[in-house]
Coordinates of C-alpha atoms in Angstrom, one line a residue:
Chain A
X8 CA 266.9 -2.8 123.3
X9 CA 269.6 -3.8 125.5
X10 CA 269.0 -5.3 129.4
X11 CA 271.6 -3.9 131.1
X12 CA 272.1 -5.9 134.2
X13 CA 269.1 -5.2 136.0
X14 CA 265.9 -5.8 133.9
X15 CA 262.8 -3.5 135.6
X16 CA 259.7 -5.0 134.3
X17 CA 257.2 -1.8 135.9
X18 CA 257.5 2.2 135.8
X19 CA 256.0 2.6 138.9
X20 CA 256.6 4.0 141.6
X21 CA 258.7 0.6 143.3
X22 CA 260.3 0.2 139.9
X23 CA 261.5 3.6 139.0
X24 CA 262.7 3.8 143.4
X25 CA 264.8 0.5 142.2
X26 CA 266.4 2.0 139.8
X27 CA 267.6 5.2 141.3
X28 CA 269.0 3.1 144.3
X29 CA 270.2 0.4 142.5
X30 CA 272.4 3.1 140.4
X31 CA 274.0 4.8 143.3
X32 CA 275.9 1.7 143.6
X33 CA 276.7 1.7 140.1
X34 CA 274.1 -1.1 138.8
X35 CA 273.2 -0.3 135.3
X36 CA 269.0 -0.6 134.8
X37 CA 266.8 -0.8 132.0
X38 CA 263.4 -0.1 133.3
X39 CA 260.5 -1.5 130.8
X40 CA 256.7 -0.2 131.0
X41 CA 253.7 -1.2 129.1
X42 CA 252.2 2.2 129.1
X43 CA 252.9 5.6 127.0
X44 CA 254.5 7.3 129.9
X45 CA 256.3 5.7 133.0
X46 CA 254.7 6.5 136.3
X47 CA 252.3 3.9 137.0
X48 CA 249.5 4.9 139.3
X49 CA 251.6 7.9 139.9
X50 CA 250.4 9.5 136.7
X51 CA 247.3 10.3 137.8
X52 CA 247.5 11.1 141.4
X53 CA 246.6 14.8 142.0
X54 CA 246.5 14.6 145.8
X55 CA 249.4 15.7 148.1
X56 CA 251.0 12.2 149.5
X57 CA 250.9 11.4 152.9
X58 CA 254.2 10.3 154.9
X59 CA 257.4 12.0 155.8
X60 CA 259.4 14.9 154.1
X61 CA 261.8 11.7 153.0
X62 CA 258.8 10.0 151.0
X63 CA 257.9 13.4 149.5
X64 CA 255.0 13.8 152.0
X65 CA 252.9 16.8 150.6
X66 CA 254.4 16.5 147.1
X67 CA 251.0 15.9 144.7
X68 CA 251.7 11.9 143.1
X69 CA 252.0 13.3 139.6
X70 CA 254.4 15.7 140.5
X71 CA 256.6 12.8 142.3
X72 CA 256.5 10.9 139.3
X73 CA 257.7 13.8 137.3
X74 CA 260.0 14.2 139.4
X75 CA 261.4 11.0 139.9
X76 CA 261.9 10.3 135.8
X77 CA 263.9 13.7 136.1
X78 CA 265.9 12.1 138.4
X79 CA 266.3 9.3 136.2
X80 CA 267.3 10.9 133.0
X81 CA 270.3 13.1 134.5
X82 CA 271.6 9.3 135.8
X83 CA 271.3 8.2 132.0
X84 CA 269.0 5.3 133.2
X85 CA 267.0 4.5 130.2
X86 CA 263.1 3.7 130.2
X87 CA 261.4 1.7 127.7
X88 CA 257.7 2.4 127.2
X89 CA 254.9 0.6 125.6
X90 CA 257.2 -2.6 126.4
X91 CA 255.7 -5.2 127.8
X92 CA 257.3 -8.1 129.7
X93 CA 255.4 -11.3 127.7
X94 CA 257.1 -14.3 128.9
X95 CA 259.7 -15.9 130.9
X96 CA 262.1 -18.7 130.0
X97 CA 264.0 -21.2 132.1
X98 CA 267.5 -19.8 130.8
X99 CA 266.6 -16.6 132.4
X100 CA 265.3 -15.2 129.2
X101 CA 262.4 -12.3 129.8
X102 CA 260.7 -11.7 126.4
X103 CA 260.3 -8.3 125.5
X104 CA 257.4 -7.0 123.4
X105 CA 257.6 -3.4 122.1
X106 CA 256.1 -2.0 118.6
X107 CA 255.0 -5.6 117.3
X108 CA 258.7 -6.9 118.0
X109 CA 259.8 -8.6 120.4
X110 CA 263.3 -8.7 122.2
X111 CA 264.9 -11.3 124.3
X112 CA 266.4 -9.6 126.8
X113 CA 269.0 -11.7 129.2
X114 CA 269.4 -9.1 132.2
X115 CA 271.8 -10.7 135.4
X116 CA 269.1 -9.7 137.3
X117 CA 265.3 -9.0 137.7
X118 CA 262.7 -6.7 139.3
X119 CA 259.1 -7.8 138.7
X120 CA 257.1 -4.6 140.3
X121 CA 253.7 -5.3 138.2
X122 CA 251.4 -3.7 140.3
X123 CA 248.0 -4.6 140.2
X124 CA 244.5 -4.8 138.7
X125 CA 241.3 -3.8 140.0
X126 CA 238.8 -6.0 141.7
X127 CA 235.2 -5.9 140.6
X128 CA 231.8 -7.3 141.5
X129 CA 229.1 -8.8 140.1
X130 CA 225.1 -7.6 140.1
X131 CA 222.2 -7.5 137.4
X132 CA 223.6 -4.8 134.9
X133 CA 227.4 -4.8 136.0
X134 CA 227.9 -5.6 132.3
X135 CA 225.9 -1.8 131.3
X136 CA 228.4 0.8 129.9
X137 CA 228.6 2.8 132.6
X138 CA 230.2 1.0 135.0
X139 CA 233.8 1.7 135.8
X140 CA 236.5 0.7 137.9
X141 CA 237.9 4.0 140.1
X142 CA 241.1 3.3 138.2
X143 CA 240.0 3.4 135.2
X144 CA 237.8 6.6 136.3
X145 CA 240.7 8.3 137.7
X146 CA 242.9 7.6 134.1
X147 CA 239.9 9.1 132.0
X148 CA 240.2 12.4 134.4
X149 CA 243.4 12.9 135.3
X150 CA 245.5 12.1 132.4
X151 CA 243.0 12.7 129.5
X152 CA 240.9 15.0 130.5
X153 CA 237.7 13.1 130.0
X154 CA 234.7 13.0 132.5
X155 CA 233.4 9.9 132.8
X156 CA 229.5 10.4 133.2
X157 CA 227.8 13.3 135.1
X158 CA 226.2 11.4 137.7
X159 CA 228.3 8.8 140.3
X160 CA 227.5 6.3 142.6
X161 CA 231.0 5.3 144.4
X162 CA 231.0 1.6 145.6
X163 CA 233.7 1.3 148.0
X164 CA 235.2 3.6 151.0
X165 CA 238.5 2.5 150.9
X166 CA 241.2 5.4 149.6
X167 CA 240.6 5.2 146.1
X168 CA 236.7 5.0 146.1
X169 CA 237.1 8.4 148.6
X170 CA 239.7 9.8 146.8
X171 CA 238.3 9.1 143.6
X172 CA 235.0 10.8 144.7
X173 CA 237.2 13.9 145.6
X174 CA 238.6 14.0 142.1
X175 CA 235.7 13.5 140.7
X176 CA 234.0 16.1 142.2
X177 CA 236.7 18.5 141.4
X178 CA 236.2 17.9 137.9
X179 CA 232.5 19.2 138.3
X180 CA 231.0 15.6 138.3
X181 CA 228.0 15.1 141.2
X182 CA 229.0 12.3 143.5
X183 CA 225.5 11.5 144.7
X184 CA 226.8 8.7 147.3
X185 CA 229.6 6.4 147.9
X186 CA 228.6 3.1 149.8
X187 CA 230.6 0.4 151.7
X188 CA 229.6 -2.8 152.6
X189 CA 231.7 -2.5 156.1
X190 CA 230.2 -0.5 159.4
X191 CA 233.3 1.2 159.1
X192 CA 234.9 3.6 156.6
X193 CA 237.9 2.0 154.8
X194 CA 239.9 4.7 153.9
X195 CA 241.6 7.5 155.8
X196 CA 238.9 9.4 157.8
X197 CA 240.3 13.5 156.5
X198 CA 239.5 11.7 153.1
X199 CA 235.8 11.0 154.1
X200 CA 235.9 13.7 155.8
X201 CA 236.8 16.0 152.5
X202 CA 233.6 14.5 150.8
X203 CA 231.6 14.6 153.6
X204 CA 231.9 18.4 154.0
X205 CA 231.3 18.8 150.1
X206 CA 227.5 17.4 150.8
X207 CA 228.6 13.5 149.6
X208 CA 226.5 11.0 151.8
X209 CA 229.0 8.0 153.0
X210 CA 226.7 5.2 153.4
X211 CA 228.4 2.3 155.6
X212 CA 226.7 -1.4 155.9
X213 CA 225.3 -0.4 151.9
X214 CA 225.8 -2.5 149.0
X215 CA 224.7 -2.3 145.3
X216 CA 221.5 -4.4 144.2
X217 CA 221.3 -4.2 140.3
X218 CA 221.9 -0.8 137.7
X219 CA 219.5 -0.4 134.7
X220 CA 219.4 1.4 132.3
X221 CA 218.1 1.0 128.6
X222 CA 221.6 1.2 126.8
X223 CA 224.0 2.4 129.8
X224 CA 223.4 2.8 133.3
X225 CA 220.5 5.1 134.2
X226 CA 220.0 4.7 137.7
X227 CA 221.1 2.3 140.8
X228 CA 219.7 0.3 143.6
X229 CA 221.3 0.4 146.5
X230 CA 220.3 -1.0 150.2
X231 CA 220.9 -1.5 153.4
X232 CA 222.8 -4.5 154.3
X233 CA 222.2 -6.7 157.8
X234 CA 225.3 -8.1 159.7
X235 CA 225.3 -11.4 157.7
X236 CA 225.5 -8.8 154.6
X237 CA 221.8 -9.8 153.4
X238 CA 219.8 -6.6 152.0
X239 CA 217.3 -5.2 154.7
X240 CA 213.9 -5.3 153.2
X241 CA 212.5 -1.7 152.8
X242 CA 215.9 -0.2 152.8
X243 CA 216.2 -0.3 148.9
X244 CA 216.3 3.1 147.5
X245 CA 216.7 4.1 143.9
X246 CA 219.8 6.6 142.4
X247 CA 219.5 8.4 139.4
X248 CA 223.5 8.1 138.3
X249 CA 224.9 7.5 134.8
X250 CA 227.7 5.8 136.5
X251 CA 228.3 3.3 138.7
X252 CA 232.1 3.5 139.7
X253 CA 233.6 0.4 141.7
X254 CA 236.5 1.0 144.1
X255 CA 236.6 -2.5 145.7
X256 CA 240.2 -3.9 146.0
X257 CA 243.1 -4.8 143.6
X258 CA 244.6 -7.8 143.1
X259 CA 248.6 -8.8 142.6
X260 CA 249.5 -9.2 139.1
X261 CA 251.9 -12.3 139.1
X262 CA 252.1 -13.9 136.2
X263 CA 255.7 -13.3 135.2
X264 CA 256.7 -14.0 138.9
X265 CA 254.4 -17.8 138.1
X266 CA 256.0 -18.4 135.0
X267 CA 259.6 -18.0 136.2
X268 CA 258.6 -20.4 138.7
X269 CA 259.1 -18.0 142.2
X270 CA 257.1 -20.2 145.3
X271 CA 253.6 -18.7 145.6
X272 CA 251.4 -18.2 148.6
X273 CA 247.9 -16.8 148.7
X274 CA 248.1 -14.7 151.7
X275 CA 244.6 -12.5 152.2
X276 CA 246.4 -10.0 153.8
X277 CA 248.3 -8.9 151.0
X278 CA 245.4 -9.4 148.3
X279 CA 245.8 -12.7 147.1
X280 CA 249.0 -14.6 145.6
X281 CA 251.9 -13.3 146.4
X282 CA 255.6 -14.1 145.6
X283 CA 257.4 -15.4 148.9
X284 CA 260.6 -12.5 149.5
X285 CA 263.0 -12.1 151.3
X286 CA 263.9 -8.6 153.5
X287 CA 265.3 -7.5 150.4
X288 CA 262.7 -8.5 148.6
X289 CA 264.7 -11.1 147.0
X290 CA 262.0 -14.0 146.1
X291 CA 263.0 -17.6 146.4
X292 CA 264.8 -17.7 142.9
X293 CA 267.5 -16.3 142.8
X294 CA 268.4 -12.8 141.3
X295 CA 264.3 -12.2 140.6
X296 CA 263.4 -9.3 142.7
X297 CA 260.0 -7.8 144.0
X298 CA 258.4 -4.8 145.1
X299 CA 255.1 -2.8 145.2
X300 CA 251.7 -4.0 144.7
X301 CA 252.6 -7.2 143.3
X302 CA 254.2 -8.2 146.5
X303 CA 250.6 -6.9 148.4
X304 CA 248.4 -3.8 148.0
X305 CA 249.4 -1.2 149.6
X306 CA 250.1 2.8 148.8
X307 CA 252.6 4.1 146.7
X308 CA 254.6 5.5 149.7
X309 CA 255.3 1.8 150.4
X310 CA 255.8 1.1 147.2
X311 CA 258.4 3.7 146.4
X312 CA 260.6 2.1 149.7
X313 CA 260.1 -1.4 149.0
X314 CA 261.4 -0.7 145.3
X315 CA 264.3 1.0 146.7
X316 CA 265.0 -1.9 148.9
X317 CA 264.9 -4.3 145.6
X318 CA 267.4 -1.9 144.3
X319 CA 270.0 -2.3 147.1
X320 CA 269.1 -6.1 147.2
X321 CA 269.9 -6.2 143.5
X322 CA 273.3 -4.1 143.9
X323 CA 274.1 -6.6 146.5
X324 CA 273.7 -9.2 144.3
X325 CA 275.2 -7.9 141.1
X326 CA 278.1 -5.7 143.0
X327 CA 278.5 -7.6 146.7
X328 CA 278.5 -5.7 150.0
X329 CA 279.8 -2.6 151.1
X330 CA 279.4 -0.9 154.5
X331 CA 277.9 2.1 152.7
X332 CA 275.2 -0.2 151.2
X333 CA 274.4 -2.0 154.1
X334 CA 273.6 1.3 156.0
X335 CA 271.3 2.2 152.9
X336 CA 269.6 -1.1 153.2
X337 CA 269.3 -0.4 157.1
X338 CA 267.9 3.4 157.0
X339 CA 265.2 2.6 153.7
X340 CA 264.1 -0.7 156.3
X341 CA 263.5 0.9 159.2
X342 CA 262.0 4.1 157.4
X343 CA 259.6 1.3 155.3
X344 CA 258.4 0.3 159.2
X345 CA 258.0 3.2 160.0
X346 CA 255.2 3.6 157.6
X347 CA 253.6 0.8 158.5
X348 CA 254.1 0.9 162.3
X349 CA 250.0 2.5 162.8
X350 CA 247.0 1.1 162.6
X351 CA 247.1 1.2 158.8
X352 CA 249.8 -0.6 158.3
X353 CA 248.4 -3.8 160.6
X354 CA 247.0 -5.4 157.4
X355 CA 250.7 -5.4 155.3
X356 CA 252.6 -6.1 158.9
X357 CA 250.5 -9.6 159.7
X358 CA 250.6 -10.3 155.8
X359 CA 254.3 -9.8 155.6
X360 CA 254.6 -11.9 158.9
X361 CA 253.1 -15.0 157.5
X362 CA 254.7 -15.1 153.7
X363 CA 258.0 -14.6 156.1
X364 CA 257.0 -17.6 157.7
X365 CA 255.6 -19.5 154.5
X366 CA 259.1 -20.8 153.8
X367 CA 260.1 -21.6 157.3
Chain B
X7 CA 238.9 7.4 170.5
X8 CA 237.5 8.2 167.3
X9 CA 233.6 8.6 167.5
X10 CA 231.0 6.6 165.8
X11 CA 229.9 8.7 163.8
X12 CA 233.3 9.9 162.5
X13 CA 234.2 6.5 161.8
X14 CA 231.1 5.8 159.6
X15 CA 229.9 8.9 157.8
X16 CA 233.3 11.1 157.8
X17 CA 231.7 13.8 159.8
X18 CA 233.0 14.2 162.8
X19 CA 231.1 14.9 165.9
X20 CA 232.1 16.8 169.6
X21 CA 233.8 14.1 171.2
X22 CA 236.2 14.3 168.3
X23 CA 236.3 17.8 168.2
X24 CA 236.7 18.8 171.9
X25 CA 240.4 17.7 171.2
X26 CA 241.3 20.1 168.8
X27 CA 240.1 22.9 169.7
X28 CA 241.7 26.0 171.0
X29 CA 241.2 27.4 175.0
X30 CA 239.0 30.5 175.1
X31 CA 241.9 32.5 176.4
X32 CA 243.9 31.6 173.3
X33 CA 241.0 32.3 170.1
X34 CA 240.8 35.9 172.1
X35 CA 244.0 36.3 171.0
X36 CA 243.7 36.0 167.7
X37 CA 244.5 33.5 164.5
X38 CA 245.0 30.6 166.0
X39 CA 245.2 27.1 164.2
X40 CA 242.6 23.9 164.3
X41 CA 244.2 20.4 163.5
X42 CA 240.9 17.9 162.9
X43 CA 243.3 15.1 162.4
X44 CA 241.8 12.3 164.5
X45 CA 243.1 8.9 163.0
X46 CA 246.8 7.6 163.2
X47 CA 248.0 7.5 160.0
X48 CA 251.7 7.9 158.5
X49 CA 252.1 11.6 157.5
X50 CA 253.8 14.9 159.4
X51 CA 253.4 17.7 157.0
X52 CA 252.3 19.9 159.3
X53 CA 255.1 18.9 161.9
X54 CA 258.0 19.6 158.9
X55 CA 255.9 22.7 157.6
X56 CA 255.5 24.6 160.9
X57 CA 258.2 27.5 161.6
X58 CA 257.3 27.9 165.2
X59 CA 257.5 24.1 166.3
X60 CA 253.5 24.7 167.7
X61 CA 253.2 21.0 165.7
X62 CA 254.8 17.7 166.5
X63 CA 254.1 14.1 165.2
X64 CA 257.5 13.0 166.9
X65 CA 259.6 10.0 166.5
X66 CA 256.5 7.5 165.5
X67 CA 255.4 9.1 162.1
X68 CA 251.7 7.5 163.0
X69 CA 251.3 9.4 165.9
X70 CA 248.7 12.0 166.1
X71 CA 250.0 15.6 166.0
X72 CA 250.0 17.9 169.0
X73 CA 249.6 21.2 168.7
X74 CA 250.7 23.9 171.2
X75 CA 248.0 26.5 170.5
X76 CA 250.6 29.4 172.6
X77 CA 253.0 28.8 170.2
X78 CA 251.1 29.1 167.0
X79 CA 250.9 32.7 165.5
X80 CA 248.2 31.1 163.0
X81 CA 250.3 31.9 160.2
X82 CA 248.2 29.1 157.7
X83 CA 251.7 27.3 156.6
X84 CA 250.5 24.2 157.4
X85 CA 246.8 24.6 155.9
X86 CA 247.9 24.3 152.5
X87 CA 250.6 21.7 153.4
X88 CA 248.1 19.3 155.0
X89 CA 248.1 16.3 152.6
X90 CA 244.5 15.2 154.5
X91 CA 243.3 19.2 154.3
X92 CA 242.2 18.6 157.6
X93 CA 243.6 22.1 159.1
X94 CA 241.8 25.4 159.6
X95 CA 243.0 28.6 160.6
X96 CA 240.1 30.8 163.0
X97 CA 240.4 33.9 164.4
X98 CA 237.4 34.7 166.7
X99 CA 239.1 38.2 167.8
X100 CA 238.5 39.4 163.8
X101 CA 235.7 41.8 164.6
X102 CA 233.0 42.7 167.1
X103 CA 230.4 40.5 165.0
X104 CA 232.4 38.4 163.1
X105 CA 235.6 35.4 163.4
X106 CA 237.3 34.3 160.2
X107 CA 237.9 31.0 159.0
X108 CA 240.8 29.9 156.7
X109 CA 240.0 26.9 154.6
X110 CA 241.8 24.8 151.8
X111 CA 239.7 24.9 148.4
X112 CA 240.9 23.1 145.9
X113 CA 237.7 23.7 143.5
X114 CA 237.3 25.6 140.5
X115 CA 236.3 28.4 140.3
X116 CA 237.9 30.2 143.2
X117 CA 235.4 32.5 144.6
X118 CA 236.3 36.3 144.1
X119 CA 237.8 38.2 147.5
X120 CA 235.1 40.3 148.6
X121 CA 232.3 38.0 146.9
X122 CA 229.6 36.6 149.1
X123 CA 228.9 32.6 149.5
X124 CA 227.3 30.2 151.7
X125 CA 229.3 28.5 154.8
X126 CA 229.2 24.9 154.3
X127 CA 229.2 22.7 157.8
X128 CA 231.3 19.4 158.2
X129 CA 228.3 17.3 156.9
X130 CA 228.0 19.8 153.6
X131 CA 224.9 21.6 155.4
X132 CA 224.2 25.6 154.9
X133 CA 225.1 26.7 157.9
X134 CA 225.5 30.7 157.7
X135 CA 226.3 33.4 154.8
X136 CA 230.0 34.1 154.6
X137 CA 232.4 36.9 152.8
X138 CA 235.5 36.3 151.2
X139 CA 238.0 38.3 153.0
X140 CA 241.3 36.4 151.4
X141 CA 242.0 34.5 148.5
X142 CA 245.9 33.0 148.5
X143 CA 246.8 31.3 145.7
X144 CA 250.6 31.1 145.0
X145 CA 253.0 28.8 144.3
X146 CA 253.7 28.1 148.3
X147 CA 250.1 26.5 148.8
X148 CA 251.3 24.5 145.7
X149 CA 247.5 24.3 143.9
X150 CA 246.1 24.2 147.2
X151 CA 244.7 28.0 147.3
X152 CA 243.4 29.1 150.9
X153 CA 240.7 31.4 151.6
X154 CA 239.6 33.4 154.3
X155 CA 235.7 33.9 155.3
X156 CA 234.3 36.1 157.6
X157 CA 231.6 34.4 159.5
X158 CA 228.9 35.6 162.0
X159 CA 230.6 35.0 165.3
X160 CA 230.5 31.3 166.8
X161 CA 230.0 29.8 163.3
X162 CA 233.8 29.8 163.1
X163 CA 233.2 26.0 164.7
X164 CA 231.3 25.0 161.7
X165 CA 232.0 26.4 158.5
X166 CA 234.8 24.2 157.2
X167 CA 233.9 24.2 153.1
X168 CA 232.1 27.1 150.9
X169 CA 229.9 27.4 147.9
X170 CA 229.5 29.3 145.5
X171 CA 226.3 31.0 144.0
X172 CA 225.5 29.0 141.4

């Protein structure tokens, strides 16, 4: 296995962007993923993506993916699965892990674009198989063709707990309610709305109480919840699910970004610790690199833009400037505020605002 | 400004819908399109898919789209294109008795054209019998297929999802 100059650690969607950009401008990339196929998230996205016609808007996520590693393989950029990124050392050293080997790989420049893992919550019988998180739902679904149970309650309204229901529906699995602790939905209301019409109840200011079950989940308590988010008494009502599927956040995963020793801030914004970056996504060592989820949760659409970004940060590192590059750098900035320029994209805007000002 | 009740069950209610829909004068004329996109959120599909320019988001991708009803021939481009599915295609001048109604169905299995099924309401109610005029399914609503029910007149403001027998 050989670096290249520009060590990806992350097939997703901000990684495989990064090194499509990165190459027009002549960077050579070695993208490394710890799964069988790269893709990330993408893999199992069967909804049409939202955005505009230059993010792929209406292009189902799978299909973008596919798409993307096509794009890849007629540039000769080579991908690396089941290699996982297990350590980094203070020479600049990232150690490689693939088929019980491991490599050290020296790359003149880095792009940690992680992702993230799923949140979950705690109540009496959270521990009963049975309960999920959506991702892990979605994964069982969408790439192997498994159902998960035949009875779901969804905990969670924000995109993936509705789109999630969607899929899960689709697959002939009866979503019997999905709940959210907030008075409002979280997600994008034609989401809801596509359940909603489908006959699944979207219970707001609900939470869980316990599942039970004798040796998996057999049924759910759920209730109403008061504005200081303490169950309403009377309001408990009993669902007969096998499943109990939690959709309830994500969280950065930073370790690498820790261990090489990039400055940190927890910024709640963004989901938790983040990496401090510049507008290149530069972080505060230099030549390390960041994009995606592991910079803040967000959606893939951002994710594919801020990856590109890393990859014209990194050719500006690796190569130097150009006129042509800096109008790259300009158009993907400006279309990445774009997409956050609604109501949507308040949450990343403020949370990008303060790690900006972190460092000041 | 986005209703209560839209905001917490999904289903949205008349203030919402008094927006979208179409002037008298206009569903007399025929397949006309309805746009139940309520919410800025990034995405212009239906602006980029429309031939006739009757849809524009505009400069700010977040902006809701507007939709000039005289210039839409209700062609159902944009139904399938919809990444949100939130557009229908009605035509209240189908028949004497009946409107039409073309939804996005992205379940399995796709009823048969001529079959009979139940109209499902925006809150996944019964709300009226309906028959299957059309069933498109081809590579342009890429896997979105779109079908056509006919509808006892005036339920054409409802039915927005179908079932199947059994």
């Amino acid at each position: 296995m050989k670096a290249g100059e520009f060590l990806i650690i992350g097939g997703g969607p901000a990684g495989l962007m990064a090194a499509l950009a990165a190459s027009e401008f002549g960077v050579e990339s070695l993208i490394i993923d710890e799964n069988q196929a790269p893709g990330g998230q993408l893999v199992k996205q069967t909804h049409m993506f939202f955005g505009s016609k230059a993010e792929r808007a209406g292009t189902r996520g799978f299909e973008i993916g596919l798409e993307l590693q096509q794009e890849l393989s007629t540039r000769g950029i080579k991908i690396e699965t089941q290699a996982s990124a297990v350590g980094y050392y203070p020479d600049g050293t990232v150690a490689v892990m693939q088929n019980e080997r491991v490599w050290p790989l020296k790359p003149r420049a880095i792009l940690v674009a992680t992702g993230a893992s799923e949140n979950f919550v705690s109540f009496p019988g959270s521990d009963l198989p049975g309960v999920y998180g959506a991702g892990a739902v979605q994964t069982l679904m969408n790439v192997y063709g498994i159902r998960p149970g035949n009875q779901v309650l969804m905990v969670g309204s924000g995109n993936i707990g509705l789109i999630v229901s969607y899929q899960l529906m689709q697959a002939g699995v009866s979503v019997k309610a999905v709940i959210e602790g907030l008075p409002k939905i979280g997600g994008y209301l034609v989401h809801a709305s596509k359940i909603a019409r489908a006959g699944v109840p979207i219970l707001t200011r609900h939470t869980i109480l316990e599942a039970s079950g004798k040796d998996q989940v057999e049924r759910a308590v759920i209730a109403r919840i008061d504005e200081n988010w303490q169950p309403v008494s009377g309001s408990q009502s009993i669902l007969e699910v096998d499943t109990v599927c939690l959709a309830v956040g994500l969280s950065p995963l930073t370790e690498i970004l820790w261990q090489a020793g990039c400055q940190m801030y927890h910024v709640p914004e963004l989901g938790g610790q983040v990496a401090w970056h510049d507008e290149l996504m530069m972080t505060s060592v230099p030549g390390i690199f960041t994009a995606g989820d592991v910079t803040g949760i967000e959606e893939a659409s951002t994710a594919m833009l801020e990856g590109e970004l890393a990859g014209l940060g990194a050719a500006k590192y690796l190569k130097g400037e150009s006129k042509e590059l800096q109008c790259r750098i300009d158009d993907t900035a400006c279309r990445l505020a774009s997409l956050r320029a609604g109501p949507f994209g308040q949450k990343a805007r403020e949370g990008k605002c303060k790690l900006a000002e972190c460092r000041r | 400004m986005l209703s209560d009740k839209l905001t917490s069950t999904g289903v949205a209610d008349q203030s919402d819908l008094g927006q979208a829909w179409p002037s008298e004068d206009r569903l007399k004329q025929g397949p006309v399109v309805v746009v139940e996109c309520y919410q800025e959120i990034p995405c212009n599909p239906c602006e980029t898919s429309c031939p006739r320019q009757a849809i524009v988001v505009g400069e700010n991708i977040n902006d809701l789209p507007k939709v000039d009803h005289a210039k839409c021939n209700g062609c159902t481009l944009c139904v399938a294109r919809c990444p949100g599915l939130a557009i229908v295609v009605v035509n209240a001048a189908y028949s004497q008795t009946e409107s039409t109604v073309t939804i996005p169905y992205e379940f399995l299995p796709l009823p048969e054209q001529g079959s009979a099924v139940e109209g499902i309401d925006r809150q996944g109610r019964v709300c009226c019998q309906a028959r299957v005029v059309r069933v498109l399914n081809t590579k342009a609503q890429g896997k979105t297929p779109l079908v056509t029910l006919a509808v006892p007149k005036g339920k054409e403001r409802e039915v927005r999802f179908l079932r199947t027998a059994g």
